Coordinates of N, CA and C in Angstrom, one line a residue:
Chain S
Q26 N -47.9 -46.5 0.7 CA -46.8 -47.3 0.3 C -45.6 -46.4 -0.2
V27 N -44.5 -46.5 0.5 CA -43.3 -45.7 0.2 C -42.8 -46.2 -1.2
Q28 N -42.5 -45.2 -2.0 CA -41.9 -45.5 -3.3 C -40.5 -44.8 -3.4
L29 N -39.5 -45.5 -3.9 CA -38.2 -44.9 -4.1 C -37.8 -45.0 -5.6
V30 N -37.5 -43.8 -6.2 CA -37.1 -43.8 -7.6 C -35.7 -43.2 -7.7
Q31 N -34.8 -44.0 -8.3 CA -33.4 -43.6 -8.3 C -33.1 -43.0 -9.7
S32 N -32.0 -42.3 -9.7 CA -31.5 -41.7 -11.0 C -30.9 -42.8 -11.9
G33 N -30.6 -42.5 -13.1 CA -30.2 -43.5 -14.1 C -28.7 -43.9 -14.0
A34 N -28.4 -44.9 -14.8 CA -27.1 -45.5 -14.8 C -26.0 -44.5 -15.1
E35 N -24.8 -44.7 -14.6 CA -23.7 -43.8 -14.7 C -22.4 -44.6 -15.2
V36 N -21.6 -44.0 -16.0 CA -20.3 -44.6 -16.4 C -19.2 -43.6 -16.0
K37 N -18.3 -44.0 -15.2 CA -17.3 -43.0 -14.7 C -15.9 -43.6 -14.9
K38 N -14.9 -42.7 -15.0 CA -13.5 -43.2 -15.1 C -12.9 -43.3 -13.6
P39 N -11.9 -44.1 -13.5 CA -11.3 -44.2 -12.2 C -10.8 -42.8 -11.7
G40 N -11.0 -42.6 -10.4 CA -10.7 -41.3 -9.8 C -11.8 -40.3 -9.8
A41 N -12.8 -40.5 -10.6 CA -13.9 -39.5 -10.7 C -14.8 -39.7 -9.5
S42 N -15.9 -38.9 -9.5 CA -16.9 -39.0 -8.5 C -18.3 -39.2 -9.1
V43 N -19.2 -39.8 -8.4 CA -20.5 -40.0 -8.9 C -21.5 -39.7 -7.8
K44 N -22.7 -39.1 -8.2 CA -23.7 -38.8 -7.3 C -25.0 -39.4 -7.7
V45 N -25.6 -40.3 -6.9 CA -26.8 -41.0 -7.2 C -27.9 -40.4 -6.4
S46 N -29.1 -40.2 -7.0 CA -30.2 -39.6 -6.3 C -31.3 -40.6 -6.1
C47 N -32.2 -40.4 -5.1 CA -33.3 -41.3 -4.8 C -34.4 -40.4 -4.3
R48 N -35.5 -40.4 -5.1 CA -36.6 -39.5 -4.8 C -37.7 -40.4 -4.1
V49 N -38.2 -39.9 -3.0 CA -39.2 -40.5 -2.2 C -40.6 -40.0 -2.5
S50 N -41.5 -40.9 -2.7 CA -42.9 -40.5 -3.0 C -43.8 -41.3 -2.1
E51 N -45.0 -40.8 -1.9 CA -46.0 -41.3 -1.0 C -45.7 -41.3 0.4
Y52 N -44.6 -40.6 0.8 CA -44.2 -40.5 2.2 C -43.2 -39.3 2.2
S53 N -42.9 -38.9 3.5 CA -42.0 -37.8 3.6 C -40.6 -38.3 4.0
L54 N -39.6 -37.8 3.3 CA -38.2 -38.3 3.5 C -37.8 -38.0 5.0
S55 N -38.3 -37.0 5.6 CA -37.9 -36.6 7.0 C -38.4 -37.7 8.0
Q56 N -39.4 -38.5 7.6 CA -40.0 -39.5 8.5 C -39.4 -40.8 8.3
L57 N -38.4 -41.0 7.3 CA -37.8 -42.3 7.0 C -36.4 -42.4 7.4
S58 N -36.0 -43.6 7.8 CA -34.5 -43.8 8.0 C -34.0 -44.5 6.8
M59 N -33.1 -43.7 6.1 CA -32.6 -44.1 4.8 C -31.2 -44.8 4.9
H60 N -31.0 -45.7 3.9 CA -29.7 -46.3 3.8 C -29.3 -46.5 2.3
W61 N -28.1 -46.8 2.1 CA -27.6 -47.2 0.7 C -26.9 -48.6 0.8
V62 N -27.3 -49.4 -0.1 CA -26.7 -50.8 -0.2 C -26.2 -51.0 -1.6
R63 N -25.1 -51.6 -1.7 CA -24.6 -51.9 -3.1 C -24.4 -53.4 -3.3
Q64 N -24.4 -53.7 -4.6 CA -24.2 -55.1 -5.0 C -23.4 -55.2 -6.3
A65 N -22.1 -55.7 -6.1 CA -21.2 -55.8 -7.3 C -21.8 -56.9 -8.2
P66 N -21.4 -56.9 -9.4 CA -21.9 -58.0 -10.3 C -21.7 -59.4 -9.8
G67 N -22.7 -60.2 -9.7 CA -22.6 -61.5 -9.3 C -22.3 -61.7 -7.8
K68 N -22.3 -60.6 -7.0 CA -21.9 -60.7 -5.6 C -23.1 -60.4 -4.7
G69 N -22.9 -60.4 -3.4 CA -23.9 -60.2 -2.4 C -24.2 -58.8 -2.1
L70 N -25.0 -58.6 -1.1 CA -25.4 -57.2 -0.7 C -24.4 -56.7 0.3
E71 N -24.1 -55.4 0.2 CA -23.2 -54.8 1.1 C -23.7 -53.4 1.5
W72 N -23.9 -53.3 2.8 CA -24.3 -52.0 3.4 C -23.3 -50.9 3.2
V73 N -23.6 -49.8 2.7 CA -22.7 -48.7 2.5 C -22.7 -47.7 3.6
G74 N -23.9 -47.3 4.0 CA -24.1 -46.4 5.1 C -25.6 -46.0 5.2
G75 N -25.9 -45.2 6.2 CA -27.2 -44.8 6.4 C -27.5 -44.2 7.8
Y76 N -28.7 -44.1 8.2 CA -29.1 -43.5 9.4 C -28.9 -44.4 10.6
D77 N -28.2 -43.8 11.6 CA -27.9 -44.5 12.8 C -28.9 -44.1 13.9
L78 N -29.8 -45.1 14.3 CA -30.8 -44.7 15.3 C -30.2 -44.3 16.6
E79 N -29.1 -44.8 17.0 CA -28.5 -44.5 18.3 C -28.0 -43.1 18.4
S80 N -27.4 -42.7 17.4 CA -26.7 -41.3 17.4 C -27.6 -40.3 16.7
G81 N -28.5 -40.7 15.8 CA -29.3 -39.8 15.1 C -28.5 -39.2 13.9
N82 N -27.3 -39.8 13.6 CA -26.5 -39.3 12.5 C -26.4 -40.3 11.4
T83 N -25.9 -39.8 10.3 CA -25.6 -40.7 9.2 C -24.2 -41.3 9.5
V84 N -24.1 -42.6 9.3 CA -22.9 -43.4 9.5 C -22.6 -44.2 8.3
Y85 N -21.3 -44.5 8.2 CA -20.8 -45.3 7.0 C -20.1 -46.5 7.4
A86 N -20.2 -47.5 6.6 CA -19.3 -48.7 6.8 C -17.9 -48.3 6.7
Q87 N -17.1 -48.9 7.5 CA -15.7 -48.5 7.7 C -14.9 -48.4 6.4
K88 N -15.2 -49.3 5.5 CA -14.4 -49.3 4.2 C -14.8 -48.1 3.3
F89 N -15.9 -47.5 3.6 CA -16.3 -46.3 2.7 C -16.1 -45.0 3.4
Q90 N -15.7 -45.0 4.7 CA -15.5 -43.7 5.3 C -14.5 -42.9 4.6
G91 N -14.8 -41.6 4.4 CA -13.9 -40.7 3.8 C -14.2 -40.6 2.3
R92 N -14.9 -41.6 1.7 CA -15.1 -41.6 0.2 C -16.6 -41.5 -0.1
V93 N -17.4 -41.7 0.9 CA -18.9 -41.6 0.6 C -19.5 -40.6 1.4
T94 N -20.4 -39.8 0.8 CA -21.2 -38.8 1.5 C -22.7 -39.0 1.2
M95 N -23.5 -39.1 2.2 CA -24.9 -39.2 2.1 C -25.6 -37.9 2.6
T96 N -26.5 -37.4 1.8 CA -27.2 -36.2 2.2 C -28.7 -36.3 1.9
E97 N -29.5 -35.5 2.5 CA -30.9 -35.5 2.2 C -31.4 -34.1 2.0
D98 N -32.2 -33.9 1.0 CA -32.8 -32.7 0.6 C -34.3 -32.8 1.0
T99 N -34.7 -32.4 2.2 CA -36.1 -32.7 2.6 C -37.1 -31.9 1.8
P100 N -36.9 -30.7 1.4 CA -37.9 -30.0 0.6 C -38.3 -30.7 -0.7
T101 N -37.4 -31.5 -1.3 CA -37.7 -32.2 -2.5 C -37.8 -33.7 -2.2
D102 N -37.7 -34.1 -0.9 CA -37.8 -35.5 -0.6 C -36.9 -36.4 -1.4
T103 N -35.7 -35.9 -1.5 CA -34.7 -36.6 -2.3 C -33.4 -36.9 -1.5
A104 N -32.9 -38.1 -1.5 CA -31.7 -38.5 -0.8 C -30.6 -38.6 -1.9
H105 N -29.4 -38.3 -1.5 CA -28.3 -38.4 -2.4 C -27.1 -39.2 -1.8
M106 N -26.4 -39.9 -2.6 CA -25.2 -40.5 -2.2 C -24.1 -40.2 -3.2
E107 N -23.0 -39.6 -2.7 CA -21.8 -39.3 -3.6 C -20.7 -40.2 -3.2
V108 N -20.1 -40.8 -4.2 CA -18.9 -41.6 -4.0 C -17.7 -41.0 -4.7
S109 N -16.6 -40.7 -4.1 CA -15.5 -40.0 -4.7 C -14.4 -41.1 -4.9
S110 N -13.3 -40.6 -5.6 CA -12.1 -41.4 -5.9 C -12.5 -42.9 -6.3
L111 N -13.4 -42.9 -7.3 CA -13.9 -44.2 -7.8 C -12.8 -45.1 -8.3
R112 N -13.1 -46.4 -8.0 CA -12.1 -47.5 -8.4 C -12.9 -48.5 -9.2
P113 N -12.3 -49.3 -10.1 CA -13.1 -50.3 -10.8 C -13.9 -51.2 -9.9
E114 N -13.4 -51.5 -8.7 CA -14.1 -52.4 -7.8 C -15.4 -51.7 -7.2
D115 N -15.6 -50.4 -7.5 CA -16.8 -49.8 -7.0 C -17.9 -50.0 -8.0
T116 N -17.7 -50.7 -9.1 CA -18.7 -51.0 -10.1 C -19.7 -51.9 -9.4
A117 N -21.0 -51.4 -9.4 CA -22.0 -52.1 -8.7 C -23.4 -51.5 -9.0
V118 N -24.4 -52.2 -8.6 CA -25.7 -51.6 -8.5 C -25.9 -51.0 -7.1
Y119 N -26.2 -49.7 -7.0 CA -26.4 -49.1 -5.7 C -27.9 -48.9 -5.5
Y120 N -28.4 -49.4 -4.4 CA -29.8 -49.3 -4.0 C -30.0 -48.2 -2.9
C121 N -30.9 -47.4 -3.0 CA -31.4 -46.6 -1.8 C -32.5 -47.4 -1.1
V122 N -32.5 -47.4 0.2 CA -33.4 -48.3 0.9 C -34.0 -47.5 2.1
A123 N -35.2 -47.7 2.4 CA -35.8 -47.1 3.6 C -36.3 -48.2 4.6
E124 N -36.0 -47.9 5.9 CA -36.5 -48.9 6.9 C -38.0 -48.8 6.9
G125 N -38.6 -49.9 7.4 CA -40.0 -50.0 7.5 C -40.5 -49.1 8.6
T126 N -41.8 -48.9 8.6 CA -42.4 -48.0 9.6 C -43.0 -48.8 10.8
R127 N -42.6 -50.1 10.9 CA -43.1 -50.9 12.0 C -42.3 -50.6 13.3
G128 N -41.1 -50.1 13.1 CA -40.2 -49.9 14.2 C -39.2 -51.1 14.4
T129 N -39.3 -52.1 13.6 CA -38.4 -53.3 13.7 C -37.2 -53.2 12.8
R130 N -37.1 -52.1 12.0 CA -35.8 -51.7 11.4 C -35.4 -52.6 10.2
E131 N -36.3 -53.4 9.7 CA -35.9 -54.1 8.4 C -35.9 -53.2 7.3
F132 N -35.2 -53.5 6.2 CA -35.1 -52.7 5.0 C -36.3 -53.0 4.1
D133 N -37.3 -52.2 4.4 CA -38.6 -52.6 3.8 C -38.8 -52.1 2.3
Y134 N -38.2 -50.9 2.0 CA -38.5 -50.3 0.8 C -37.2 -50.1 0.0
W135 N -37.1 -50.6 -1.2 CA -35.9 -50.5 -2.0 C -36.2 -49.7 -3.3
G136 N -35.2 -48.9 -3.7 CA -35.3 -48.3 -5.0 C -35.0 -49.4 -6.1
Q137 N -35.1 -49.0 -7.4 CA -34.9 -49.9 -8.4 C -33.4 -50.2 -8.7
G138 N -32.6 -49.5 -8.1 CA -31.1 -49.7 -8.2 C -30.6 -48.8 -9.3
T139 N -29.3 -48.4 -9.1 CA -28.6 -47.6 -10.1 C -27.3 -48.2 -10.4
L140 N -27.0 -48.6 -11.6 CA -25.8 -49.3 -12.0 C -24.7 -48.2 -12.2
V141 N -23.6 -48.3 -11.4 CA -22.5 -47.4 -11.6 C -21.3 -48.3 -12.1
T142 N -20.8 -47.9 -13.3 CA -19.7 -48.6 -13.9 C -18.5 -47.7 -13.9
V143 N -17.4 -48.3 -13.3 CA -16.1 -47.5 -13.3 C -15.1 -48.2 -14.2
S144 N -14.8 -47.5 -15.3 CA -13.9 -48.2 -16.2 C -13.1 -47.1 -17.0
S145 N -11.9 -47.4 -17.3 CA -11.1 -46.4 -18.1 C -11.3 -46.6 -19.6
Chain X
S10 N -14.8 -57.6 13.5 CA -16.0 -57.3 12.9 C -17.0 -58.5 12.9
Y11 N -18.3 -58.2 12.9 CA -19.2 -59.2 13.0 C -19.5 -59.9 11.6
V12 N -19.5 -61.2 11.6 CA -19.6 -61.9 10.3 C -20.8 -62.8 10.3
L13 N -21.6 -62.8 9.3 CA -22.7 -63.8 9.1 C -22.3 -64.7 8.0
T14 N -22.5 -66.0 8.3 CA -22.1 -67.1 7.4 C -23.3 -67.9 6.9
Q15 N -23.5 -67.9 5.6 CA -24.5 -68.6 4.9 C -23.9 -69.6 4.0
P16 N -24.6 -70.8 3.8 CA -24.1 -71.7 2.7 C -24.3 -71.1 1.4
P17 N -23.4 -71.2 0.5 CA -23.5 -70.6 -0.9 C -24.7 -71.1 -1.6
S18 N -25.1 -72.4 -1.4 CA -26.2 -72.9 -2.2 C -26.9 -74.0 -1.4
V19 N -28.2 -74.1 -1.7 CA -29.1 -75.1 -1.1 C -30.0 -75.6 -2.3
S20 N -30.1 -76.9 -2.4 CA -30.9 -77.5 -3.5 C -32.0 -78.3 -2.8
V21 N -33.2 -78.2 -3.4 CA -34.3 -79.0 -2.8 C -35.3 -79.3 -3.9
A22 N -36.0 -80.5 -3.8 CA -37.0 -80.9 -4.8 C -38.3 -80.2 -4.5
P23 N -39.1 -80.0 -5.5 CA -40.4 -79.3 -5.3 C -41.2 -80.1 -4.2
G24 N -41.9 -79.4 -3.3 CA -42.7 -80.0 -2.3 C -42.0 -80.3 -1.0
K25 N -40.7 -80.3 -1.1 CA -39.9 -80.6 0.1 C -39.6 -79.3 0.9
T26 N -38.9 -79.5 2.0 CA -38.5 -78.4 2.9 C -37.1 -77.9 2.7
A27 N -36.9 -76.6 2.5 CA -35.6 -76.0 2.4 C -35.3 -75.3 3.7
R28 N -34.1 -75.5 4.2 CA -33.6 -74.7 5.4 C -32.3 -74.0 5.0
I29 N -32.4 -72.7 5.2 CA -31.2 -71.9 4.9 C -30.7 -71.3 6.2
T30 N -29.5 -71.6 6.6 CA -28.9 -71.1 7.8 C -28.1 -69.9 7.7
C31 N -28.0 -69.2 8.8 CA -27.2 -68.0 8.9 C -26.5 -68.0 10.3
G32 N -25.2 -68.2 10.2 CA -24.4 -68.4 11.5 C -23.7 -67.1 11.9
G33 N -23.8 -66.8 13.1 CA -23.1 -65.6 13.7 C -22.9 -65.8 15.2
N34 N -21.9 -65.1 15.7 CA -21.6 -65.2 17.1 C -22.7 -64.7 17.9
N35 N -23.3 -65.6 18.7 CA -24.5 -65.2 19.6 C -25.6 -64.5 18.8
I36 N -25.8 -64.9 17.6 CA -26.8 -64.3 16.7 C -28.2 -64.3 17.4
G37 N -28.4 -65.3 18.3 CA -29.7 -65.4 19.0 C -30.1 -64.2 19.8
S38 N -29.1 -63.3 20.1 CA -29.3 -62.1 20.9 C -29.6 -60.9 20.0
K39 N -29.6 -61.2 18.7 CA -29.9 -60.1 17.7 C -31.2 -60.4 17.0
S40 N -31.7 -59.4 16.3 CA -32.9 -59.5 15.5 C -32.4 -59.8 14.1
V41 N -32.9 -60.8 13.4 CA -32.5 -61.2 12.1 C -33.6 -60.9 11.1
H42 N -33.2 -60.3 10.0 CA -34.1 -60.1 8.9 C -33.6 -61.0 7.7
W43 N -34.6 -61.4 6.9 CA -34.3 -62.2 5.7 C -34.9 -61.6 4.5
Y44 N -34.1 -61.6 3.4 CA -34.5 -61.0 2.1 C -34.4 -62.1 1.0
R45 N -35.3 -62.0 0.1 CA -35.3 -62.8 -1.1 C -35.0 -61.9 -2.3
Q46 N -34.1 -62.3 -3.2 CA -33.8 -61.5 -4.4 C -33.8 -62.4 -5.6
K47 N -34.6 -62.1 -6.5 CA -34.7 -62.8 -7.8 C -33.9 -62.0 -8.9
P48 N -33.4 -62.7 -9.9 CA -32.5 -62.1 -10.9 C -33.1 -60.8 -11.4
G49 N -32.2 -59.7 -11.4 CA -32.6 -58.4 -12.0 C -33.6 -57.6 -11.1
Q50 N -33.9 -58.1 -9.9 CA -34.8 -57.4 -9.1 C -34.1 -56.9 -7.8
A51 N -34.7 -55.9 -7.1 CA -34.3 -55.5 -5.8 C -34.7 -56.6 -4.8
P52 N -34.0 -56.7 -3.7 CA -34.4 -57.6 -2.6 C -35.7 -57.2 -2.0
V53 N -36.4 -58.3 -1.4 CA -37.7 -58.1 -0.8 C -37.6 -58.8 0.6
V54 N -38.1 -58.1 1.6 CA -38.2 -58.7 3.0 C -39.1 -59.9 3.0
V55 N -38.7 -61.1 3.5 CA -39.6 -62.2 3.6 C -39.8 -62.6 5.1
I56 N -38.8 -62.3 5.9 CA -39.0 -62.5 7.4 C -38.3 -61.3 8.1
F57 N -38.9 -60.7 9.1 CA -38.3 -59.7 9.8 C -38.4 -60.0 11.3
Y58 N -37.5 -59.4 12.1 CA -37.6 -59.6 13.6 C -37.6 -61.1 13.9
D59 N -36.7 -61.8 13.3 CA -36.5 -63.3 13.5 C -37.7 -64.1 12.9
T60 N -38.9 -63.8 13.2 CA -40.0 -64.8 12.9 C -41.2 -64.1 12.2
D61 N -41.2 -62.8 12.0 CA -42.5 -62.2 11.5 C -42.4 -62.2 10.0
R62 N -43.6 -62.3 9.4 CA -43.8 -62.3 8.0 C -44.5 -61.0 7.5
P63 N -44.0 -60.3 6.6 CA -44.7 -59.1 6.0 C -46.0 -59.7 5.3
S64 N -47.0 -58.8 5.2 CA -48.2 -59.2 4.4 C -47.8 -59.6 3.0
G65 N -48.4 -60.6 2.5 CA -48.1 -61.1 1.2 C -47.1 -62.2 1.1
I66 N -46.4 -62.4 2.2 CA -45.5 -63.6 2.3 C -46.2 -64.8 2.8
P67 N -46.2 -65.9 2.1 CA -47.0 -67.1 2.5 C -46.5 -67.7 3.8
E68 N -47.4 -68.4 4.5 CA -47.0 -69.0 5.8 C -46.0 -70.1 5.6
R69 N -45.8 -70.6 4.3 CA -44.8 -71.6 4.1 C -43.4 -71.2 4.5
L70 N -43.2 -69.8 4.6 CA -41.9 -69.3 5.0 C -41.9 -69.0 6.5
S71 N -40.9 -69.4 7.2 CA -40.8 -69.1 8.6 C -39.4 -68.9 9.0
G72 N -39.2 -68.3 10.2 CA -37.8 -68.0 10.6 C -37.7 -68.4 12.1
S73 N -36.5 -68.8 12.5 CA -36.1 -69.1 13.9 C -34.7 -68.5 14.1
N74 N -34.4 -68.3 15.4 CA -33.1 -67.7 15.7 C -32.8 -68.1 17.2
S75 N -31.7 -68.8 17.3 CA -31.3 -69.3 18.7 C -29.8 -69.5 18.7
G76 N -29.1 -69.2 19.8 CA -27.7 -69.6 19.9 C -26.9 -68.8 18.8
N77 N -26.2 -69.6 18.0 CA -25.3 -69.1 17.0 C -25.9 -69.2 15.6
T78 N -27.1 -69.6 15.5 CA -27.7 -69.9 14.2 C -29.1 -69.4 14.0
A79 N -29.4 -68.7 12.9 CA -30.7 -68.3 12.5 C -31.1 -69.1 11.3
T80 N -32.3 -69.5 11.2 CA -32.7 -70.4 10.1 C -34.0 -69.8 9.4
L81 N -33.9 -69.8 8.1 CA -35.1 -69.6 7.2 C -35.6 -70.9 6.7
T82 N -36.8 -71.2 7.0 CA -37.4 -72.5 6.5 C -38.5 -72.2 5.5
I83 N -38.4 -72.9 4.4 CA -39.4 -72.8 3.4 C -40.1 -74.2 3.2
N84 N -41.3 -74.3 3.6 CA -42.0 -75.6 3.4 C -42.7 -75.7 2.1
S85 N -42.9 -76.9 1.6 CA -43.6 -77.2 0.3 C -43.0 -76.3 -0.8
V86 N -41.7 -76.4 -1.0 CA -41.0 -75.5 -1.9 C -41.6 -75.6 -3.3
E87 N -41.7 -74.4 -3.9 CA -42.2 -74.3 -5.2 C -41.1 -73.7 -6.2
A88 N -41.4 -73.8 -7.5 CA -40.4 -73.3 -8.4 C -40.2 -71.8 -8.2
G89 N -41.2 -71.1 -7.8 CA -41.1 -69.7 -7.6 C -40.3 -69.2 -6.5
D90 N -39.9 -70.2 -5.6 CA -39.1 -69.9 -4.5 C -37.6 -69.8 -4.8
E91 N -37.3 -70.2 -6.1 CA -35.9 -70.2 -6.5 C -35.4 -68.7 -6.6
A92 N -34.3 -68.4 -5.8 CA -33.9 -67.1 -5.6 C -32.6 -67.1 -4.8
D93 N -32.0 -65.9 -4.6 CA -31.0 -65.7 -3.6 C -31.6 -65.2 -2.3
Y94 N -31.1 -65.7 -1.2 CA -31.7 -65.3 0.1 C -30.5 -64.8 1.0
Y95 N -30.8 -63.7 1.6 CA -29.8 -63.0 2.5 C -30.3 -62.8 3.9
C96 N -29.5 -63.1 4.9 CA -29.8 -62.7 6.2 C -29.1 -61.4 6.6
Q97 N -29.7 -60.7 7.6 CA -29.1 -59.4 7.9 C -29.4 -59.1 9.4
V98 N -28.4 -58.5 10.1 CA -28.6 -58.1 11.5 C -28.0 -56.7 11.7
W99 N -28.5 -56.1 12.7 CA -27.9 -54.9 13.2 C -26.8 -55.4 14.2
A100 N -25.5 -55.2 13.8 CA -24.4 -55.7 14.7 C -24.0 -54.7 15.7
G101 N -24.3 -53.4 15.5 CA -23.9 -52.4 16.4 C -22.5 -52.0 16.3
G102 N -22.0 -51.2 17.1 CA -20.6 -50.7 17.1 C -20.2 -50.1 15.8
S103 N -19.0 -50.4 15.3 CA -18.6 -49.9 14.1 C -19.0 -50.7 12.9
D104 N -19.6 -51.9 13.1 CA -20.1 -52.7 12.0 C -21.5 -52.2 11.5
H105 N -22.3 -51.7 12.4 CA -23.6 -51.2 12.0 C -24.4 -52.4 11.4
W106 N -24.8 -52.3 10.2 CA -25.6 -53.3 9.5 C -24.7 -54.3 8.8
V107 N -25.0 -55.6 8.9 CA -24.2 -56.7 8.3 C -25.2 -57.6 7.5
F108 N -24.8 -58.0 6.3 CA -25.5 -59.0 5.5 C -24.7 -60.3 5.5
G109 N -25.4 -61.4 5.4 CA -24.7 -62.6 5.1 C -24.3 -62.7 3.7
G110 N -23.5 -63.6 3.3 CA -23.0 -63.7 1.9 C -24.0 -64.1 0.9
G111 N -25.2 -64.6 1.4 CA -26.2 -65.0 0.5 C -26.2 -66.5 0.2
T112 N -27.4 -67.1 0.0 CA -27.6 -68.5 -0.4 C -28.5 -68.6 -1.6
K113 N -28.0 -69.3 -2.6 CA -28.8 -69.5 -3.8 C -29.6 -70.8 -3.6
L114 N -30.9 -70.6 -3.6 CA -31.8 -71.7 -3.5 C -32.2 -72.2 -4.9
T115 N -31.9 -73.5 -5.2 CA -32.2 -74.1 -6.4 C -33.3 -75.1 -6.2
V116 N -34.4 -75.0 -7.0 CA -35.5 -76.0 -6.9 C -35.2 -77.0 -8.0
L117 N -35.0 -78.2 -7.7 CA -34.6 -79.3 -8.6 C -35.7 -79.7 -9.6

């Protein structure tokens, strides 16, 4: 059973950057297709970016392009997501997510979420 | 961009049937996944690939997908079914993954 454990809550000022980590256990990161999804307070789920099966690359939702960078450190089985130029509207819980291993691409495994608060 | 439309809320009495819809242009040609999210928790897959249930999800939950509407059906609704439900598809192109806006299921 894949387990995803994320880093702790962060408080940042507008214009700053934040890096959230997600450690994979009971599986190898290199064998998983990873994504990041965020949820603003009281709002719905929003895909931020992740692995694109067609290209084999990491891709980002259009609204985040240029501000979000996703990386993977396979020796430590840890995925990272960095968001730069933070704005108050980036305040949200950020989830790392792994697709299931059935090949049907549902988001089967979720981290516990990391609350990022952007406030002056 | 590809948009998935869900009703903001659905209310149902215990023991009755709840139907949560997810509308999208020709969504019947795409694979739909459904998630349940309870307060303070991460989402959980309840239906994947339109109609399949992960292990541990009761048969009371089922999915269908045709034309411009996918539907999550919950039979014999229980108090424990009260949650937010989200549909999701791979829209392709520059949209990649898209979630519906979510539906709050209230058990009366």
